[in-house]
Amino acid sequence: MSLASGSSGNCYYLGDDEGGLLIDAGIPIRTITKVLRAEGIALDDGHIRGTIVTHDHADHIRTVGVIGGVYHLPVYATTLVHNSITQSRFVQDPIGASRRDISLRTPFEVAGFTVEAFPVPHDSVENVGYHITKGDFSFTLATDIGHPTAIIEDYIARASHVVLEANYDREMLRGGNYPEFLKERVASPQGHLSNEEAAELLARTYHPRMKNVWLCHLSKDNNHPDLCWKSVEQRLFSEGIRVGKDLSLTALRRTTASPMYLLEP
């Protein structure tokens, strides 16, 4: 489930009957608990076994201190990201003993899932995507991508279910109200991925086992879900990949909880 996706906050839940985990916690704890409770999940009932963190920007870490320090759930991040979190003015509660340091491309276990972090270019102290497997199930999440890399392509090509950033439309960004320095930051090789870049990346990495793609982290000022979806759909169609038949494609709403059924519900 996507609890929130965008510059105002990001949080995802992945789980099954045996347990689950959160990916990022950049929204208020009240929102996290409310949305999960509606699905019959509580942070303190033992079902959720931890949170894995992509990077240290506020919209991804705002609540990790509460997750770790108050609910005492493990918080997994690279050492660089953890060190930055301890100094962040956006994280009020210390993670404390819930801190778990991870290494790039070294698998670890959370809630019965095998999780592997891989590097993603972005203007944070460090940023990672996650490749998550369990049995025949394979899932890759990559967000806040400055530019596509061979490593990102490799992990997307391994997955049947993909969450991929499509942050901005180039024309909307170019003609929008952002100051020039911010436009340059967003479009830089350490910024974010455009609709067009996401579409090209998916066109290069699509394989018949790819069943679901969710487009995430859409800008509220420089993108629109329908425009984003259509941009990607058209590029895939040009390669003979039919959305709705060969795979499912969804542009995630920024602040609305969205079910993301990876297997049959």
mmCIF file of C-alpha atoms in Angstrom:
data_model
loop_
_atom_site.group_PDB
_atom_site.id
_atom_site.type_symbol
_atom_site.label_atom_id
_atom_site.label_comp_id
_atom_site.label_asym_id
_atom_site.label_seq_id
_atom_site.Cartn_x
_atom_site.Cartn_y
_atom_site.Cartn_z
ATOM 1 C CA MET A 1 0.000 0.000 0.000
ATOM 2 C CA SER A 2 1.096 3.561 -0.715
ATOM 3 C CA LEU A 3 0.208 5.656 2.326
ATOM 4 C CA ALA A 4 1.645 8.800 0.720
ATOM 5 C CA SER A 5 3.862 9.527 -2.271
ATOM 6 C CA GLY A 6 5.361 12.912 -3.145
ATOM 7 C CA SER A 7 7.352 15.865 -1.877
ATOM 8 C CA SER A 8 5.000 16.328 1.097
ATOM 9 C CA GLY A 9 5.742 12.862 2.431
ATOM 10 C CA ASN A 10 6.396 9.251 1.488
ATOM 11 C CA CYS A 11 5.465 5.988 3.156
ATOM 12 C CA TYR A 12 4.706 2.514 1.825
ATOM 13 C CA TYR A 13 3.621 -0.721 3.452
ATOM 14 C CA LEU A 14 4.549 -4.164 2.132
ATOM 15 C CA GLY A 15 3.404 -7.314 3.827
ATOM 16 C CA ASP A 16 1.480 -10.564 3.817
ATOM 17 C CA ASP A 17 -0.280 -12.712 6.400
ATOM 18 C CA GLU A 18 3.029 -13.496 8.112
ATOM 19 C CA GLY A 19 4.262 -9.937 8.648
ATOM 20 C CA GLY A 20 5.093 -6.634 7.036
ATOM 21 C CA LEU A 21 7.410 -3.655 6.847
ATOM 22 C CA LEU A 22 7.295 0.054 6.070
ATOM 23 C CA ILE A 23 9.384 1.740 3.396
ATOM 24 C CA ASP A 24 10.159 5.303 4.550
ATOM 25 C CA ALA A 25 8.165 7.225 7.145
ATOM 26 C CA GLY A 26 7.898 10.816 6.020
ATOM 27 C CA ILE A 27 4.309 11.501 7.098
ATOM 28 C CA PRO A 28 2.778 12.073 10.553
ATOM 29 C CA ILE A 29 2.535 9.045 12.813
ATOM 30 C CA ARG A 30 -1.174 9.751 13.255
ATOM 31 C CA THR A 31 -1.685 9.268 9.506
ATOM 32 C CA ILE A 32 0.361 6.078 9.438
ATOM 33 C CA THR A 33 -1.542 4.504 12.329
ATOM 34 C CA LYS A 34 -4.938 5.605 10.975
ATOM 35 C CA VAL A 35 -4.377 4.220 7.473
ATOM 36 C CA LEU A 36 -2.917 0.957 8.740
ATOM 37 C CA ARG A 37 -5.707 0.549 11.289
ATOM 38 C CA ALA A 38 -8.249 0.767 8.454
ATOM 39 C CA GLU A 39 -6.522 -2.293 6.970
ATOM 40 C CA GLY A 40 -6.564 -4.150 10.285
ATOM 41 C CA ILE A 41 -2.877 -3.489 11.033
ATOM 42 C CA ALA A 42 -1.435 -1.861 14.148
ATOM 43 C CA LEU A 43 2.132 -0.681 14.673
ATOM 44 C CA ASP A 44 2.230 -2.295 18.107
ATOM 45 C CA ASP A 45 0.650 -5.679 17.368
ATOM 46 C CA GLY A 46 3.838 -7.399 16.182
ATOM 47 C CA HIS A 47 2.814 -7.561 12.527
ATOM 48 C CA ILE A 48 5.148 -4.828 11.273
ATOM 49 C CA ARG A 49 8.768 -5.815 11.898
ATOM 50 C CA GLY A 50 10.571 -2.636 10.904
ATOM 51 C CA THR A 51 11.054 0.305 8.541
ATOM 52 C CA ILE A 52 13.576 0.482 5.706
ATOM 53 C CA VAL A 53 14.706 3.996 4.751
ATOM 54 C CA THR A 54 15.738 5.196 1.286
ATOM 55 C CA HIS A 55 17.470 8.480 2.214
ATOM 56 C CA ASP A 56 17.674 11.333 4.683
ATOM 57 C CA HIS A 57 15.394 13.994 3.183
ATOM 58 C CA ALA A 58 12.568 15.124 5.452
ATOM 59 C CA ASP A 59 9.753 13.781 3.280
ATOM 60 C CA HIS A 60 11.155 10.280 3.845
ATOM 61 C CA ILE A 61 12.336 10.327 7.486
ATOM 62 C CA ARG A 62 10.113 12.726 9.432
ATOM 63 C CA THR A 63 8.591 9.968 11.589
ATOM 64 C CA VAL A 64 11.385 7.377 11.780
ATOM 65 C CA GLY A 65 12.283 8.567 15.288
ATOM 66 C CA VAL A 66 8.781 7.745 16.514
ATOM 67 C CA ILE A 67 8.866 4.384 14.726
ATOM 68 C CA GLY A 68 12.161 3.464 16.354
ATOM 69 C CA GLY A 69 12.177 5.380 19.645
ATOM 70 C CA VAL A 70 8.522 5.134 20.668
ATOM 71 C CA TYR A 71 7.289 1.944 18.977
ATOM 72 C CA HIS A 72 10.714 0.255 19.254
ATOM 73 C CA LEU A 73 10.576 -1.123 15.731
ATOM 74 C CA PRO A 74 13.896 -1.585 13.918
ATOM 75 C CA VAL A 75 14.860 1.176 11.489
ATOM 76 C CA TYR A 76 17.108 -0.038 8.682
ATOM 77 C CA ALA A 77 19.310 2.412 6.746
ATOM 78 C CA THR A 78 22.880 2.762 5.577
ATOM 79 C CA THR A 79 25.382 4.160 8.064
ATOM 80 C CA LEU A 80 25.594 7.471 6.188
ATOM 81 C CA VAL A 81 21.812 7.864 6.241
ATOM 82 C CA HIS A 82 21.546 6.910 9.916
ATOM 83 C CA ASN A 83 24.270 9.391 10.847
ATOM 84 C CA SER A 84 22.446 12.119 8.945
ATOM 85 C CA ILE A 85 19.137 11.232 10.624
ATOM 86 C CA THR A 86 20.703 11.725 14.067
ATOM 87 C CA GLN A 87 21.587 15.305 13.061
ATOM 88 C CA SER A 88 18.340 16.128 11.239
ATOM 89 C CA ARG A 89 16.184 18.903 12.667
ATOM 90 C CA PHE A 90 13.155 17.136 11.198
ATOM 91 C CA VAL A 91 13.518 14.047 13.423
ATOM 92 C CA GLN A 92 12.698 14.881 17.040
ATOM 93 C CA ASP A 93 12.711 11.426 18.637
ATOM 94 C CA PRO A 94 16.022 9.520 18.700
ATOM 95 C CA ILE A 95 15.953 6.094 17.066
ATOM 96 C CA GLY A 96 18.212 4.747 19.812
ATOM 97 C CA ALA A 97 18.595 0.993 20.080
ATOM 98 C CA SER A 98 16.251 0.467 17.133
ATOM 99 C CA ARG A 99 18.992 1.564 14.745
ATOM 100 C CA ARG A 100 20.043 -1.114 12.248
ATOM 101 C CA ASP A 101 22.894 -0.297 9.858
ATOM 102 C CA ILE A 102 22.817 -1.964 6.450
ATOM 103 C CA SER A 103 25.288 -2.187 3.567
ATOM 104 C CA LEU A 104 24.709 -1.700 -0.132
ATOM 105 C CA ARG A 105 23.962 -4.857 -2.096
ATOM 106 C CA THR A 106 24.104 -7.036 1.017
ATOM 107 C CA PRO A 107 20.790 -8.883 1.571
ATOM 108 C CA PHE A 108 19.116 -8.891 4.983
ATOM 109 C CA GLU A 109 15.832 -10.239 6.336
ATOM 110 C CA VAL A 110 12.765 -8.304 7.525
ATOM 111 C CA ALA A 111 9.359 -9.893 8.189
ATOM 112 C CA GLY A 112 10.242 -12.961 6.147
ATOM 113 C CA PHE A 113 11.279 -10.873 3.132
ATOM 114 C CA THR A 114 14.812 -10.748 1.754
ATOM 115 C CA VAL A 115 15.764 -7.099 1.264
ATOM 116 C CA GLU A 116 18.687 -5.715 -0.721
ATOM 117 C CA ALA A 117 19.635 -2.030 -0.978
ATOM 118 C CA PHE A 118 21.209 -0.633 -4.141
ATOM 119 C CA PRO A 119 22.620 2.842 -4.882
ATOM 120 C CA VAL A 120 20.455 5.545 -6.462
ATOM 121 C CA PRO A 121 21.867 8.973 -7.460
ATOM 122 C CA HIS A 122 20.268 11.918 -5.617
ATOM 123 C CA ASP A 123 21.373 15.057 -3.783
ATOM 124 C CA SER A 124 21.094 13.480 -0.343
ATOM 125 C CA VAL A 125 23.922 12.170 1.813
ATOM 126 C CA GLU A 126 23.135 8.755 0.315
ATOM 127 C CA ASN A 127 20.106 7.278 -1.423
ATOM 128 C CA VAL A 128 19.139 3.670 -2.017
ATOM 129 C CA GLY A 129 16.457 1.706 -3.775
ATOM 130 C CA TYR A 130 15.249 -1.628 -2.476
ATOM 131 C CA HIS A 131 14.835 -5.004 -4.133
ATOM 132 C CA ILE A 132 12.617 -7.270 -2.028
ATOM 133 C CA THR A 133 11.907 -10.948 -2.591
ATOM 134 C CA LYS A 134 10.067 -13.824 -0.968
ATOM 135 C CA GLY A 135 9.769 -17.124 -2.791
ATOM 136 C CA ASP A 136 8.691 -16.302 -6.349
ATOM 137 C CA PHE A 137 7.687 -12.759 -5.374
ATOM 138 C CA SER A 138 10.002 -9.920 -6.490
ATOM 139 C CA PHE A 139 9.557 -6.188 -5.919
ATOM 140 C CA THR A 140 11.774 -3.173 -6.651
ATOM 141 C CA LEU A 141 11.304 0.395 -5.404
ATOM 142 C CA ALA A 142 13.444 3.256 -6.716
ATOM 143 C CA THR A 143 12.589 6.877 -5.997
ATOM 144 C CA ASP A 144 14.294 10.297 -5.977
ATOM 145 C CA ILE A 145 16.410 9.317 -8.971
ATOM 146 C CA GLY A 146 18.720 11.942 -10.414
ATOM 147 C CA HIS A 147 19.386 9.890 -13.526
ATOM 148 C CA PRO A 148 18.961 6.264 -14.632
ATOM 149 C CA THR A 149 21.907 3.949 -14.052
ATOM 150 C CA ALA A 150 22.791 0.433 -15.113
ATOM 151 C CA ILE A 151 22.388 -0.698 -11.497
ATOM 152 C CA ILE A 152 18.853 0.668 -11.287
ATOM 153 C CA GLU A 153 18.020 -0.973 -14.616
ATOM 154 C CA ASP A 154 19.364 -4.281 -13.341
ATOM 155 C CA TYR A 155 17.183 -4.284 -10.222
ATOM 156 C CA ILE A 156 14.065 -3.212 -12.114
ATOM 157 C CA ALA A 157 14.675 -5.976 -14.644
ATOM 158 C CA ARG A 158 14.706 -8.498 -11.785
ATOM 159 C CA ALA A 159 11.259 -7.506 -10.481
ATOM 160 C CA SER A 160 7.692 -8.478 -11.267
ATOM 161 C CA HIS A 161 6.375 -5.471 -9.323
ATOM 162 C CA VAL A 162 7.987 -2.029 -9.619
ATOM 163 C CA VAL A 163 7.550 1.313 -7.849
ATOM 164 C CA LEU A 164 9.411 3.937 -9.891
ATOM 165 C CA GLU A 165 9.694 7.692 -9.615
ATOM 166 C CA ALA A 166 8.125 9.877 -12.310
ATOM 167 C CA ASN A 167 8.468 13.241 -10.621
ATOM 168 C CA TYR A 168 7.927 15.917 -13.260
ATOM 169 C CA ASP A 169 6.837 16.726 -16.784
ATOM 170 C CA ARG A 170 9.612 18.598 -18.580
ATOM 171 C CA GLU A 171 7.319 21.238 -20.113
ATOM 172 C CA MET A 172 5.458 21.849 -16.869
ATOM 173 C CA LEU A 173 8.740 22.285 -15.013
ATOM 174 C CA ARG A 174 10.200 24.566 -17.685
ATOM 175 C CA GLY A 175 7.119 26.812 -17.789
ATOM 176 C CA GLY A 176 6.259 26.624 -14.090
ATOM 177 C CA ASN A 177 6.697 29.007 -11.187
ATOM 178 C CA TYR A 178 9.748 27.422 -9.586
ATOM 179 C CA PRO A 179 12.767 29.752 -9.352
ATOM 180 C CA GLU A 180 15.463 28.924 -11.873
ATOM 181 C CA PHE A 181 17.838 27.386 -9.328
ATOM 182 C CA LEU A 182 15.121 24.962 -8.187
ATOM 183 C CA LYS A 183 14.221 24.013 -11.762
ATOM 184 C CA GLU A 184 17.891 23.240 -12.338
ATOM 185 C CA ARG A 185 18.076 21.209 -9.127
ATOM 186 C CA VAL A 186 15.018 19.096 -10.009
ATOM 187 C CA ALA A 187 16.236 18.379 -13.545
ATOM 188 C CA SER A 188 19.889 17.841 -12.583
ATOM 189 C CA PRO A 189 21.645 14.444 -12.588
ATOM 190 C CA GLN A 190 21.270 14.454 -8.796
ATOM 191 C CA GLY A 191 17.637 15.601 -8.753
ATOM 192 C CA HIS A 192 14.535 13.743 -9.862
ATOM 193 C CA LEU A 193 13.335 11.568 -12.730
ATOM 194 C CA SER A 194 10.999 13.018 -15.362
ATOM 195 C CA ASN A 195 8.013 11.252 -16.886
ATOM 196 C CA GLU A 196 9.979 10.831 -20.102
ATOM 197 C CA GLU A 197 12.998 9.343 -18.355
ATOM 198 C CA ALA A 198 10.810 6.952 -16.362
ATOM 199 C CA ALA A 199 9.078 5.873 -19.572
ATOM 200 C CA GLU A 200 12.410 5.219 -21.314
ATOM 201 C CA LEU A 201 13.701 3.293 -18.316
ATOM 202 C CA LEU A 202 10.634 1.059 -18.256
ATOM 203 C CA ALA A 203 10.739 0.549 -22.017
ATOM 204 C CA ARG A 204 14.329 -0.697 -21.706
ATOM 205 C CA THR A 205 13.729 -2.962 -18.729
ATOM 206 C CA TYR A 206 10.288 -4.444 -19.410
ATOM 207 C CA HIS A 207 10.075 -8.220 -19.441
ATOM 208 C CA PRO A 208 7.092 -10.592 -19.612
ATOM 209 C CA ARG A 209 7.224 -11.290 -15.856
ATOM 210 C CA MET A 210 6.699 -7.591 -15.053
ATOM 211 C CA LYS A 211 3.092 -7.424 -13.864
ATOM 212 C CA ASN A 212 2.636 -4.133 -11.995
ATOM 213 C CA VAL A 213 4.240 -0.699 -12.237
ATOM 214 C CA TRP A 214 3.361 2.155 -9.893
ATOM 215 C CA LEU A 215 4.658 5.625 -10.748
ATOM 216 C CA CYS A 216 5.563 7.462 -7.547
ATOM 217 C CA HIS A 217 6.726 10.797 -6.109
ATOM 218 C CA LEU A 218 4.738 12.918 -8.585
ATOM 219 C CA SER A 219 5.294 16.660 -8.142
ATOM 220 C CA LYS A 220 2.177 18.604 -7.180
ATOM 221 C CA ASP A 221 3.443 21.615 -9.164
ATOM 222 C CA ASN A 222 5.116 20.047 -12.173
ATOM 223 C CA ASN A 223 3.134 16.916 -12.935
ATOM 224 C CA HIS A 224 -0.335 15.424 -13.010
ATOM 225 C CA PRO A 225 -1.295 11.763 -12.568
ATOM 226 C CA ASP A 226 -3.163 11.553 -15.884
ATOM 227 C CA LEU A 227 -0.356 13.242 -17.808
ATOM 228 C CA CYS A 228 2.247 11.059 -16.125
ATOM 229 C CA TRP A 229 0.322 7.875 -16.836
ATOM 230 C CA LYS A 230 -0.295 8.787 -20.476
ATOM 231 C CA SER A 231 3.348 9.698 -21.098
ATOM 232 C CA VAL A 232 4.515 6.309 -19.876
ATOM 233 C CA GLU A 233 1.678 4.377 -21.502
ATOM 234 C CA GLN A 234 2.399 5.865 -24.934
ATOM 235 C CA ARG A 235 6.121 5.108 -24.723
ATOM 236 C CA LEU A 236 5.444 1.514 -23.705
ATOM 237 C CA PHE A 237 2.886 1.135 -26.497
ATOM 238 C CA SER A 238 5.488 2.285 -29.022
ATOM 239 C CA GLU A 239 7.528 -0.767 -27.970
ATOM 240 C CA GLY A 240 4.528 -3.076 -28.339
ATOM 241 C CA ILE A 241 3.921 -3.237 -24.566
ATOM 242 C CA ARG A 242 0.184 -2.960 -23.911
ATOM 243 C CA VAL A 243 -0.854 -1.433 -20.607
ATOM 244 C CA GLY A 244 -3.840 -3.330 -19.267
ATOM 245 C CA LYS A 245 -2.842 -6.512 -21.072
ATOM 246 C CA ASP A 246 0.901 -6.977 -20.691
ATOM 247 C CA LEU A 247 1.137 -5.118 -17.392
ATOM 248 C CA SER A 248 -0.807 -2.878 -15.016
ATOM 249 C CA LEU A 249 0.276 0.788 -14.770
ATOM 250 C CA THR A 250 -0.800 3.179 -11.997
ATOM 251 C CA ALA A 251 0.218 6.754 -11.181
ATOM 252 C CA LEU A 252 0.072 6.993 -7.389
ATOM 253 C CA ARG A 253 -1.829 9.891 -5.852
ATOM 254 C CA ARG A 254 0.252 12.111 -3.639
ATOM 255 C CA THR A 255 -1.696 12.091 -0.383
ATOM 256 C CA THR A 256 -4.329 9.400 -0.810
ATOM 257 C CA ALA A 257 -3.723 5.914 0.520
ATOM 258 C CA SER A 258 -3.657 3.602 -2.491
ATOM 259 C CA PRO A 259 -3.858 -0.187 -2.345
ATOM 260 C CA MET A 260 -1.099 -1.821 -4.399
ATOM 261 C CA TYR A 261 -2.115 -5.451 -4.728
ATOM 262 C CA LEU A 262 0.959 -7.303 -5.882
ATOM 263 C CA LEU A 263 -0.726 -10.683 -5.747
ATOM 264 C CA GLU A 264 -4.400 -11.476 -6.019
ATOM 265 C CA PRO A 265 -6.171 -9.862 -3.005
#
